[in-house]
Coordinates of C-alpha atoms and ligand atoms in Angstrom, one line a residue:
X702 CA 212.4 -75.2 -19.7
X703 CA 214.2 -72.2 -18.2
X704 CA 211.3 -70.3 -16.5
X705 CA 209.7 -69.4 -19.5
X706 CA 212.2 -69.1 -22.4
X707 CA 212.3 -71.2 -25.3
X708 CA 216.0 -71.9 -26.9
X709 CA 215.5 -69.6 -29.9
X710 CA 214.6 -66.7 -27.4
X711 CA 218.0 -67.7 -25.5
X712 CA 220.1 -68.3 -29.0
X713 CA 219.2 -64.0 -30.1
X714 CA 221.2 -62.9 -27.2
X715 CA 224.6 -65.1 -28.0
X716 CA 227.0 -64.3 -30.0
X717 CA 226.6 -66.8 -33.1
X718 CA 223.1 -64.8 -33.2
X719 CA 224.8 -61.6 -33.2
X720 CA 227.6 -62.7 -36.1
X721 CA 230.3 -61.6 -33.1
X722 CA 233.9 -63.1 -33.5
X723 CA 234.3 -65.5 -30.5
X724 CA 230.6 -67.1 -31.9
X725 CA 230.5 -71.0 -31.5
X726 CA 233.7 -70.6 -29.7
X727 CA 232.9 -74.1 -28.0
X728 CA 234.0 -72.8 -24.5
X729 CA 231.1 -74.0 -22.9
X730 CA 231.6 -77.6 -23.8
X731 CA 228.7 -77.1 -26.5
X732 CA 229.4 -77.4 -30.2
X733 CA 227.5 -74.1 -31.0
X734 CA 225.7 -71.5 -29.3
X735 CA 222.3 -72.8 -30.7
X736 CA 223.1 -76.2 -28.6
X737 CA 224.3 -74.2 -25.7
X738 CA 220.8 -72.1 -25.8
X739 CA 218.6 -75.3 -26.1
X740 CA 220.4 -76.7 -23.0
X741 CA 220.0 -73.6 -21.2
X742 CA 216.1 -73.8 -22.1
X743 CA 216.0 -77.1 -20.2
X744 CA 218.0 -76.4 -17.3
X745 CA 220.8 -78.6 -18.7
X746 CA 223.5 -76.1 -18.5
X747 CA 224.0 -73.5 -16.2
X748 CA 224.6 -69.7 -18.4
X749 CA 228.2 -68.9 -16.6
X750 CA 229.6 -71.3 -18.6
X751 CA 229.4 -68.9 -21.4
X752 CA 231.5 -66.2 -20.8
X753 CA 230.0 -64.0 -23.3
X754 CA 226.1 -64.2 -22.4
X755 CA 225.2 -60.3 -22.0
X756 CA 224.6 -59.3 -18.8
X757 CA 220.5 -58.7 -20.1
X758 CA 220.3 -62.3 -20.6
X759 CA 221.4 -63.1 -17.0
X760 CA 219.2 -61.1 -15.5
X761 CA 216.4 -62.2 -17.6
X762 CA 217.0 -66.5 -16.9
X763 CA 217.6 -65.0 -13.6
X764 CA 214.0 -63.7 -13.5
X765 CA 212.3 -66.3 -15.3
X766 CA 213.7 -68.9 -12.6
X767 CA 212.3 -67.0 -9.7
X768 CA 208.8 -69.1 -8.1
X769 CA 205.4 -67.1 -8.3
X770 CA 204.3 -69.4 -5.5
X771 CA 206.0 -72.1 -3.4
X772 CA 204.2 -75.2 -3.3
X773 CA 204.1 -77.3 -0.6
X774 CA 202.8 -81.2 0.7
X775 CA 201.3 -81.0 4.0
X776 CA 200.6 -84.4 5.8
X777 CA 201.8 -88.0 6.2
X778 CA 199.3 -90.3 5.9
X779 CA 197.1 -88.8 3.3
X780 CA 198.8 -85.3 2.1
X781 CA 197.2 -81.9 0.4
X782 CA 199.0 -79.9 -1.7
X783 CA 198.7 -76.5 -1.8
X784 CA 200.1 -73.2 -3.8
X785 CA 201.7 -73.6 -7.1
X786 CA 200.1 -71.1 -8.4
X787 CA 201.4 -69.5 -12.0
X788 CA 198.4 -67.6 -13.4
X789 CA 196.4 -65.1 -11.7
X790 CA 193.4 -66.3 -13.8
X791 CA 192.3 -69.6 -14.2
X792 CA 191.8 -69.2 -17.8
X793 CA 195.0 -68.2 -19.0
X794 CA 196.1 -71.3 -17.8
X795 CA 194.5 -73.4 -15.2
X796 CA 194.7 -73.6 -10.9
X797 CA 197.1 -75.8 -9.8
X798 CA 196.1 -77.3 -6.0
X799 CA 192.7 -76.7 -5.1
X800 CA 192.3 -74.6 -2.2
X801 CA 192.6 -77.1 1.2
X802 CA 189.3 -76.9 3.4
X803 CA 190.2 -76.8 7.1
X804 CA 188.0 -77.7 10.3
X805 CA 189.0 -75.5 13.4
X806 CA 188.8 -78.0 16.3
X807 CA 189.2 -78.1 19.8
X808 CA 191.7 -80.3 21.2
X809 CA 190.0 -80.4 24.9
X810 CA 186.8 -79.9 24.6
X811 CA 184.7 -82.7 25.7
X812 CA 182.8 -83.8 22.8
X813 CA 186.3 -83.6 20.5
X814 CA 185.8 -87.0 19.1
X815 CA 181.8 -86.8 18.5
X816 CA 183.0 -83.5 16.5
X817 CA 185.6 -85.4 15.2
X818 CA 183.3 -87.9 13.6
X819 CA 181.3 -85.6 12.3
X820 CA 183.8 -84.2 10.3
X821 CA 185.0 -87.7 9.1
X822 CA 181.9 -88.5 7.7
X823 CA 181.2 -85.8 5.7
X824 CA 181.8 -86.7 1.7
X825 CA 180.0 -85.8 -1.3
X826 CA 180.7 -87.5 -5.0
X827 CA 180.0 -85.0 -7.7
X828 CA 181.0 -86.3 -11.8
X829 CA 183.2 -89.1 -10.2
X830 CA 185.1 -87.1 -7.8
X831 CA 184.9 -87.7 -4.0
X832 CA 185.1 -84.6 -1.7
X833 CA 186.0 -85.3 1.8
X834 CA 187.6 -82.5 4.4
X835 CA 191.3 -81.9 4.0
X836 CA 192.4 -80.6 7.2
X837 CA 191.6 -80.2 10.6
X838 CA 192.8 -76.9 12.2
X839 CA 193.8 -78.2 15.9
X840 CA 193.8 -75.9 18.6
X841 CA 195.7 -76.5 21.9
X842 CA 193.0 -76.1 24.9
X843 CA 194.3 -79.6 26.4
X844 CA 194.8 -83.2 26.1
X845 CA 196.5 -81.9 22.3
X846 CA 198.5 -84.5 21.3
X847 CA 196.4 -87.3 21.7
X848 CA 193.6 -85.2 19.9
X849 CA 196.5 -84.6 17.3
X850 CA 197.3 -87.9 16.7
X851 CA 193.3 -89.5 16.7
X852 CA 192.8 -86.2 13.9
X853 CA 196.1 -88.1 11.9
X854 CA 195.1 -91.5 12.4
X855 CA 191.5 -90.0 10.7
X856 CA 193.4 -89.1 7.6
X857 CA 193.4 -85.6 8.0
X858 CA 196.3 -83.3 7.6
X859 CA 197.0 -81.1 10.3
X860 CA 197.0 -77.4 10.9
X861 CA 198.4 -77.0 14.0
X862 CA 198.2 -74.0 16.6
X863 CA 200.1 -74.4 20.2
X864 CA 202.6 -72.5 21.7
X865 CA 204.1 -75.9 23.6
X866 CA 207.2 -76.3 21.7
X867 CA 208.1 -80.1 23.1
X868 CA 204.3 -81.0 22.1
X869 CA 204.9 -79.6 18.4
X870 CA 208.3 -81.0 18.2
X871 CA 206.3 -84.8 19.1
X872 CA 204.1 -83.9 16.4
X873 CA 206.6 -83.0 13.7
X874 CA 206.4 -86.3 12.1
X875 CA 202.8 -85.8 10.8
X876 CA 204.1 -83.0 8.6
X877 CA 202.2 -80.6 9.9
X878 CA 201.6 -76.7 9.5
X879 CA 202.6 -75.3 12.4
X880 CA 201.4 -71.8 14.2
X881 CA 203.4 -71.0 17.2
X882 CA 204.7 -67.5 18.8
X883 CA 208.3 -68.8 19.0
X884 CA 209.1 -70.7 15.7
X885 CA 212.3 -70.9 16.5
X886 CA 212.5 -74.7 16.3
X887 CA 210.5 -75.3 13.4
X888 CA 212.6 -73.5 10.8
X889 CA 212.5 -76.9 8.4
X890 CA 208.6 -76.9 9.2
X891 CA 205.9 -75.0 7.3
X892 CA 204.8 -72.2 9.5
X893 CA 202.0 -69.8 9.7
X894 CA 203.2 -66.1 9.6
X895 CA 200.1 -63.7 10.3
X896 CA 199.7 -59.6 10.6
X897 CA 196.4 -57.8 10.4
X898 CA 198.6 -55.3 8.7
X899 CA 199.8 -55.8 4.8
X900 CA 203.4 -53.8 5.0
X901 CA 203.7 -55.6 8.6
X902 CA 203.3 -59.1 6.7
X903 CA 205.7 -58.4 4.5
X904 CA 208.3 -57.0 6.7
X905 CA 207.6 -60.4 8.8
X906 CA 208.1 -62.5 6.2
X907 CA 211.4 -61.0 4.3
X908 CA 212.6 -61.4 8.1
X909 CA 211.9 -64.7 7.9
X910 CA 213.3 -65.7 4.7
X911 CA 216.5 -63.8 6.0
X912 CA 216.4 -66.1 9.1
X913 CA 216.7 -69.1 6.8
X914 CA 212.9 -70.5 7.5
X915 CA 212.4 -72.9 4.7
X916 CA 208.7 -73.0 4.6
X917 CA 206.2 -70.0 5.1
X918 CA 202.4 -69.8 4.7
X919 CA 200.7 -66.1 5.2
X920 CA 197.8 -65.5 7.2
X921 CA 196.8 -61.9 6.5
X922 CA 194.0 -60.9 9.5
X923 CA 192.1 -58.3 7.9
X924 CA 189.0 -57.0 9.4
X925 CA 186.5 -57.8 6.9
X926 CA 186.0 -59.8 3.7
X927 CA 186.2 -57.0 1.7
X928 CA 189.6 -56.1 2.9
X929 CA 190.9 -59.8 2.9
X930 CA 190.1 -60.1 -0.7
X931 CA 191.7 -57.1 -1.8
X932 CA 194.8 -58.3 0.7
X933 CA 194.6 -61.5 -1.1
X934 CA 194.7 -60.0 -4.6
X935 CA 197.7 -57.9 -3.9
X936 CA 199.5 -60.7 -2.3
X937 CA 198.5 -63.2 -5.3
X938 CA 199.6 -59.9 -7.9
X939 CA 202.7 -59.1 -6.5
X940 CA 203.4 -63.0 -6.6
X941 CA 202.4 -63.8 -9.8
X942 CA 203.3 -60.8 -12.0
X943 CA 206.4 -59.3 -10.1
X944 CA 207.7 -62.3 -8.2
X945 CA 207.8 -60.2 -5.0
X946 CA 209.5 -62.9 -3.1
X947 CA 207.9 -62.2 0.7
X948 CA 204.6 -62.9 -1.0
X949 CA 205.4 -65.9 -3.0
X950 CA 203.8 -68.1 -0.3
X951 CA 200.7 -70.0 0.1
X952 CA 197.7 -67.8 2.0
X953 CA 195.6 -68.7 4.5
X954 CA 192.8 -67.5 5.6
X955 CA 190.2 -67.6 8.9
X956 CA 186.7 -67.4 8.9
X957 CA 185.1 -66.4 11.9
X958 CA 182.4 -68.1 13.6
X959 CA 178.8 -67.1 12.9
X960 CA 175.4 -68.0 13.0
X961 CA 174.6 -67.2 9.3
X962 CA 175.7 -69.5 7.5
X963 CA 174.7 -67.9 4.5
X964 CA 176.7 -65.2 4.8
X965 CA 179.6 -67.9 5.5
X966 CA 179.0 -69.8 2.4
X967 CA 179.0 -66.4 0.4
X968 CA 182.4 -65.7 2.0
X969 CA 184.1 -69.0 1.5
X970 CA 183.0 -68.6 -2.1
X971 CA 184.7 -65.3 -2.3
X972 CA 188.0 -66.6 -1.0
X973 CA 188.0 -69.8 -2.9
X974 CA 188.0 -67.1 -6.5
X975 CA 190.1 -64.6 -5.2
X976 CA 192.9 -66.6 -4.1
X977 CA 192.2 -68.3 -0.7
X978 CA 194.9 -71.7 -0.7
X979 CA 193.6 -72.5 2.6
X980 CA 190.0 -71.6 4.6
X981 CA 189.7 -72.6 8.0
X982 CA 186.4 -72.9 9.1
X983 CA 185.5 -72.5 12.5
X984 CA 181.6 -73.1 11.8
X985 CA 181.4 -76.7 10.4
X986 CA 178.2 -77.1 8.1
X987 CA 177.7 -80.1 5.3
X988 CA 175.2 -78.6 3.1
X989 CA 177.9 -74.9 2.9
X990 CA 181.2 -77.4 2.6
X991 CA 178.8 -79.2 -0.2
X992 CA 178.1 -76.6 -2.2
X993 CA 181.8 -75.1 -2.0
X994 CA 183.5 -78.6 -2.9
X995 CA 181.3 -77.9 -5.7
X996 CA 182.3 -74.4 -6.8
X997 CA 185.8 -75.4 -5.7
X998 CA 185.9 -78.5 -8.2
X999 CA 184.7 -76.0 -11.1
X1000 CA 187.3 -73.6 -10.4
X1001 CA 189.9 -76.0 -10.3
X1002 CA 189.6 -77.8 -12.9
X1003 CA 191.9 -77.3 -16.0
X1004 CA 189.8 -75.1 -18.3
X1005 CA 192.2 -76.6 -21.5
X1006 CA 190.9 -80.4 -20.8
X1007 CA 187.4 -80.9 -20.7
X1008 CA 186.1 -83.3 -18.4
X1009 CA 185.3 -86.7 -19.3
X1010 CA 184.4 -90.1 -18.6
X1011 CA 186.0 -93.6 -20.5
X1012 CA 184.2 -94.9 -23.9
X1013 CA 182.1 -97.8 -23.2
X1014 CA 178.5 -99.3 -22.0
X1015 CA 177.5 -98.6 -18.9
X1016 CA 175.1 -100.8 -17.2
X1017 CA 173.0 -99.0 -14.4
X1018 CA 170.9 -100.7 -11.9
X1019 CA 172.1 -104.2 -13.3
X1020 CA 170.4 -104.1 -17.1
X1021 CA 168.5 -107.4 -18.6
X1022 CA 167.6 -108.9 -21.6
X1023 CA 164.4 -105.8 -21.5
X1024 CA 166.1 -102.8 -20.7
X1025 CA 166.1 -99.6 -22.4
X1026 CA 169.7 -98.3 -24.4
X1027 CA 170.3 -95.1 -23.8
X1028 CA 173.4 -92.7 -25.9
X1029 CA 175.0 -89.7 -25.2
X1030 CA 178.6 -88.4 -25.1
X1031 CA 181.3 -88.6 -23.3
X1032 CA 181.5 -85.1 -21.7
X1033 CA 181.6 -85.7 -17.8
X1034 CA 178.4 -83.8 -16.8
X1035 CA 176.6 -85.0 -19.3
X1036 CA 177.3 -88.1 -18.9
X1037 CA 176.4 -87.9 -14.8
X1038 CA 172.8 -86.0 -15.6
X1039 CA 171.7 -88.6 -17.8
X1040 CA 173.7 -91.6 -15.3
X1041 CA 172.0 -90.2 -12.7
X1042 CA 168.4 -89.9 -13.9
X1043 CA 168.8 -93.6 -14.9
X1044 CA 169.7 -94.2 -11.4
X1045 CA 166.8 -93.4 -10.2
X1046 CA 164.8 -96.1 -12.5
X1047 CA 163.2 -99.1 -11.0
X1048 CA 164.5 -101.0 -13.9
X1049 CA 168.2 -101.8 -15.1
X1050 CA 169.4 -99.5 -18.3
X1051 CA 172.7 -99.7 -21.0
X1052 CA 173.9 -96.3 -21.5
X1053 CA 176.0 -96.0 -24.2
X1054 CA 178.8 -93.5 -24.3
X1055 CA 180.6 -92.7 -27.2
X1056 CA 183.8 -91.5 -27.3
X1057 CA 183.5 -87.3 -28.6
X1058 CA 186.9 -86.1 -26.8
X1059 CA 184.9 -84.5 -24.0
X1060 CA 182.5 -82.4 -25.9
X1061 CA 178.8 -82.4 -24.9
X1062 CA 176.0 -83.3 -27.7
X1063 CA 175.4 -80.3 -30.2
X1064 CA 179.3 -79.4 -29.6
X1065 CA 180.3 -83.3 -30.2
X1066 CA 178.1 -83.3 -33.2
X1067 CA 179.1 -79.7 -34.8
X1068 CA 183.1 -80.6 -34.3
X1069 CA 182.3 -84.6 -36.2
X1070 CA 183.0 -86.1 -32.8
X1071 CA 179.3 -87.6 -33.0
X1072 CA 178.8 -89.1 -36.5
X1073 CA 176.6 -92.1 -37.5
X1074 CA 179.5 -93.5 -38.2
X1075 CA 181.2 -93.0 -34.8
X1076 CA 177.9 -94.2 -32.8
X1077 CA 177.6 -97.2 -35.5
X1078 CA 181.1 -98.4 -34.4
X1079 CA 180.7 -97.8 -30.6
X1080 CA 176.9 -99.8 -30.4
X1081 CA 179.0 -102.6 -32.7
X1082 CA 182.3 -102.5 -30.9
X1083 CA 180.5 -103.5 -27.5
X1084 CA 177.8 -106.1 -28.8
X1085 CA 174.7 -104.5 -28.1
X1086 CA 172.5 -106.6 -29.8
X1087 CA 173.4 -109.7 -27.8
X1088 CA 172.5 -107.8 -24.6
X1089 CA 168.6 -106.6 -25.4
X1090 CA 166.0 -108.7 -27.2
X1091 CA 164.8 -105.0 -28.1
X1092 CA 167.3 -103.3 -30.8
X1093 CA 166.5 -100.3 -30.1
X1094 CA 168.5 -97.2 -28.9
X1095 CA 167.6 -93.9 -27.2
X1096 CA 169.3 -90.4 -28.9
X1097 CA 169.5 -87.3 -27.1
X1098 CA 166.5 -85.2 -28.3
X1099 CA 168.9 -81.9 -29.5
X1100 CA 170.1 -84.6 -32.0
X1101 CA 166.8 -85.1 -33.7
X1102 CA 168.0 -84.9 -37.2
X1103 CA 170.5 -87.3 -37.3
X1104 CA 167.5 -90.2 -36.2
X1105 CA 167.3 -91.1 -40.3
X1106 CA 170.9 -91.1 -40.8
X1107 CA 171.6 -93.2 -37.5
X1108 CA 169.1 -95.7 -39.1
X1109 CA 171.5 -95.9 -42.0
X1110 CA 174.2 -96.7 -40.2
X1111 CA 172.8 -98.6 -37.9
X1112 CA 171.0 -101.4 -39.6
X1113 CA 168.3 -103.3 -37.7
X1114 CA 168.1 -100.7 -35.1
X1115 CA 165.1 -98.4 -34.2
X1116 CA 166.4 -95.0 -33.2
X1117 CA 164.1 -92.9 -30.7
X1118 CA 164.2 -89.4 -30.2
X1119 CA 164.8 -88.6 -26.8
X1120 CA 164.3 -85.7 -24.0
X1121 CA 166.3 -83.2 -24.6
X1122 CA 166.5 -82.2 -20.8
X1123 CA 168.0 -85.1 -19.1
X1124 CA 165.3 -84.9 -16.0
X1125 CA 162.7 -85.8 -18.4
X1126 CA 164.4 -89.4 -19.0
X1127 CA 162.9 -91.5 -16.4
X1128 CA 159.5 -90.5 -17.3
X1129 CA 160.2 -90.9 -21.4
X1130 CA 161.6 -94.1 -20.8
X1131 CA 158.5 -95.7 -18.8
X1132 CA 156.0 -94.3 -21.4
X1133 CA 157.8 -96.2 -23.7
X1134 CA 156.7 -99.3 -21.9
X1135 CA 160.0 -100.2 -20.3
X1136 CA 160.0 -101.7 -17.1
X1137 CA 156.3 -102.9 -17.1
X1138 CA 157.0 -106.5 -16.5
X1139 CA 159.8 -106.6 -13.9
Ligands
SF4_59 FE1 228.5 -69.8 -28.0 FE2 229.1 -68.9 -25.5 FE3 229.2 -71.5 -26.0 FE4 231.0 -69.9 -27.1 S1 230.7 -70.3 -24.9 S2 229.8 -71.5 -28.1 S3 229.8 -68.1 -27.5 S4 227.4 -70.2 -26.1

């Protein structure tokens, strides 16, 4: 579409709309001005080739084409995204490119590849997704393009920060971001503009623009978190709502060293809302990057598609003949609390998932996406009864009232009543007598 109008809001502003004279005049190659307008909505046609469009509807495709944010790939190997951005709240819309966690790292200092390694191996798996670091921010203190290429050759993307112009310009093939007094070179290249000051930061960027630099990222340097978030909100305003060119860049943002990592975490946190699209971290912690892949993953996920898992039978911890059938939905995190506690189970388990379009149990069952008709044809659909010599199937406990109904449908079958809290499964299960004679 163009920007953001449809071809009926184009087609009021032509002249067949307006009953004028020259209307459907044909003169830019359209048959009528309605076809003309639903071209113009997908960027088919360009509007000068109608030479009566009012001067209001210029300006207005002219507006609706300007970017809120830029968005850019950064890397070779494996590459992050990052800005994008078109809503100032997640829930008008939804985030676009998670915000990219970066690793400061010294390229001299002697332990560089034990740190290095220690970075690598940090990942955590939370309802299917695997976190691992993004970036590693690479400071020149020696020995920095070897450092730079090990840190590629990891799979990172790299931030990088030298003022050795023939060391950057070796490194321009890993698609870097590049920080740098004298950017001259590297006006193709994404580079790091920063200012501690927010007129300066704009006055540096506009310049830049007008230099022909094709690729900016901001680093505003405030003094505190509570003057970085309100930088980071005006930047992310003026993009959004007025498309204030000089701020329609990415932002990143340093966070100090400390020794509370607390107060880090807390930070981090801050900046991954309100609008952080990359942290650099120069304190490098598993349990804080843990727990803000976390928040990070519920921020940016798309509020307008709940998250789910596929339709099937699951077998966990390699099921028999004897182990327990478990049901729920299809809704991601309930489907990973109740994976998860059968996990932990000595014993094999089925775990049946039925398909409910996302919705956890009471809302799956209150919208018909959990009927005894849906769960009779999943348990059928996958031959259950061939698998256990038990026929016998556990229901979540909120949906207690459907257990006579489900015995309808399900002929043959003993329904249970489950747990409603899925932490209480492993010990339901085994007072139930499963997993005595394995
Ligand atoms: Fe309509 Fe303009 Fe095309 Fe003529 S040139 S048909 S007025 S859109």
């Amino acid at each position: 579409m163009s920007g953001e109008l449809s071809g009926l809001q184009i087609f009021k502003y032509l002249p067949a709309a307006k009953k004028q004279e020259c209307a459907n005049c044909k003169k830019c190659g359209c048959p009528t001005c309605m076809a003309f307008s639903l071209k113009l909505a997908k960027n088919q046609i360009e509007i000068e080739k109608c030479p009566y469009a009012p001067e209001e509807l210029r300006s207005i495709i002219l507006d609706a084409v300007k970017v809120k944010q830029h968005e850019y790939t950064i890397g070779s190997k494996n590459i992050v995204k990052t800005g994008g951005e078109t809503v100032l709240f997640r829930h008008d819309k939804t985030f676009v490119n998670k915000t990219v966690f970066a690793i400061s790292l010294n390229s001299g200092d002697s332990d560089f590849d034990e740190k290095l390694r220690r970075v690598g191996n940090f990942q955590i798996e939370r309802i299917g997704d695997v976190f691992k670091v993004d970036a590693v921010y690479l400071k020149d203190t020696g020995n920095f393009i070897q450092a730079a290429k090990k840190v590629d050759a990891e799979g990172f993307v790299l931030i990088l920060e030298s003022d050795d112009a023939e060391s950057l310009e070796k490194l321009k093939e890993v698609n870097p971001v590049i920080i740098t007094k004298d950017p001259e070179a590297f006006k193709e290249n994404l580079i790091v503009i920063s200012s501690d000051n927010p007129d300066n930061l704009e006055r540096l960027s506009s310049q830049r623009i007008k230099d022909g630099y094709k690729k900016i990222i901001l680093n505003p340097k405030m003094k505190n978190i509570s003057e970085t978030v309100e930088m980071l909100t005006y930047i992310r305003r003026m993009a959004i709502q007025e498309k204030f060119e000089p701020f329609t860049f990415p932002v990143m943002v340093k966070i100090p060293q400390s020794d509370n990592i607390a107060k880090t975490t807390a930070e981090a946190a801050l900046l991954i809302c309100r609008y952080a699209n990359i942290i650099v971290f120069e304190d490098f912690d598993e349990a804080m990057l843990a727990s803000l892949c976390t928040l990070r993953q519920n921020i940016y996920t798309n509020p307008q598609k709940p998250l789910q898992v596929e339709s099937k039978v699951y077998e966990i911890n390699e099921p028999d003949k004897n182990s327990p059938v478990v049901l729920t939905t299809n809704f991601a995190l309930t489907y990973f609390a109740v994976a998860n506690e059968l996990e932990s189970l000595p014993f094999g388990s089925y775990l049946v998932v039925t398909p409910s379009d996302g919705m956890s149990v009471l809302t799956a069952w209150s919208a018909d996406k959990f009927t005894a008709e849906i769960v009779a044809k999943t348990v059928k659909k996958y031959n259950l009864e061939e698998k256990v010599n038990k026929k016998s199937i556990i229901i979540p406990g909120l949906l207690s009232h459907m257990k006579e109904e489900l015995e309808n449908a399900l002929e043959g079958w003993e329904i249970v009543v489950g747990t409603i809290e899925a932490c209480e499964i492993p010990e339901f299960i085994q007072s139930l007598g499963y997993g005595k004679n394995s």
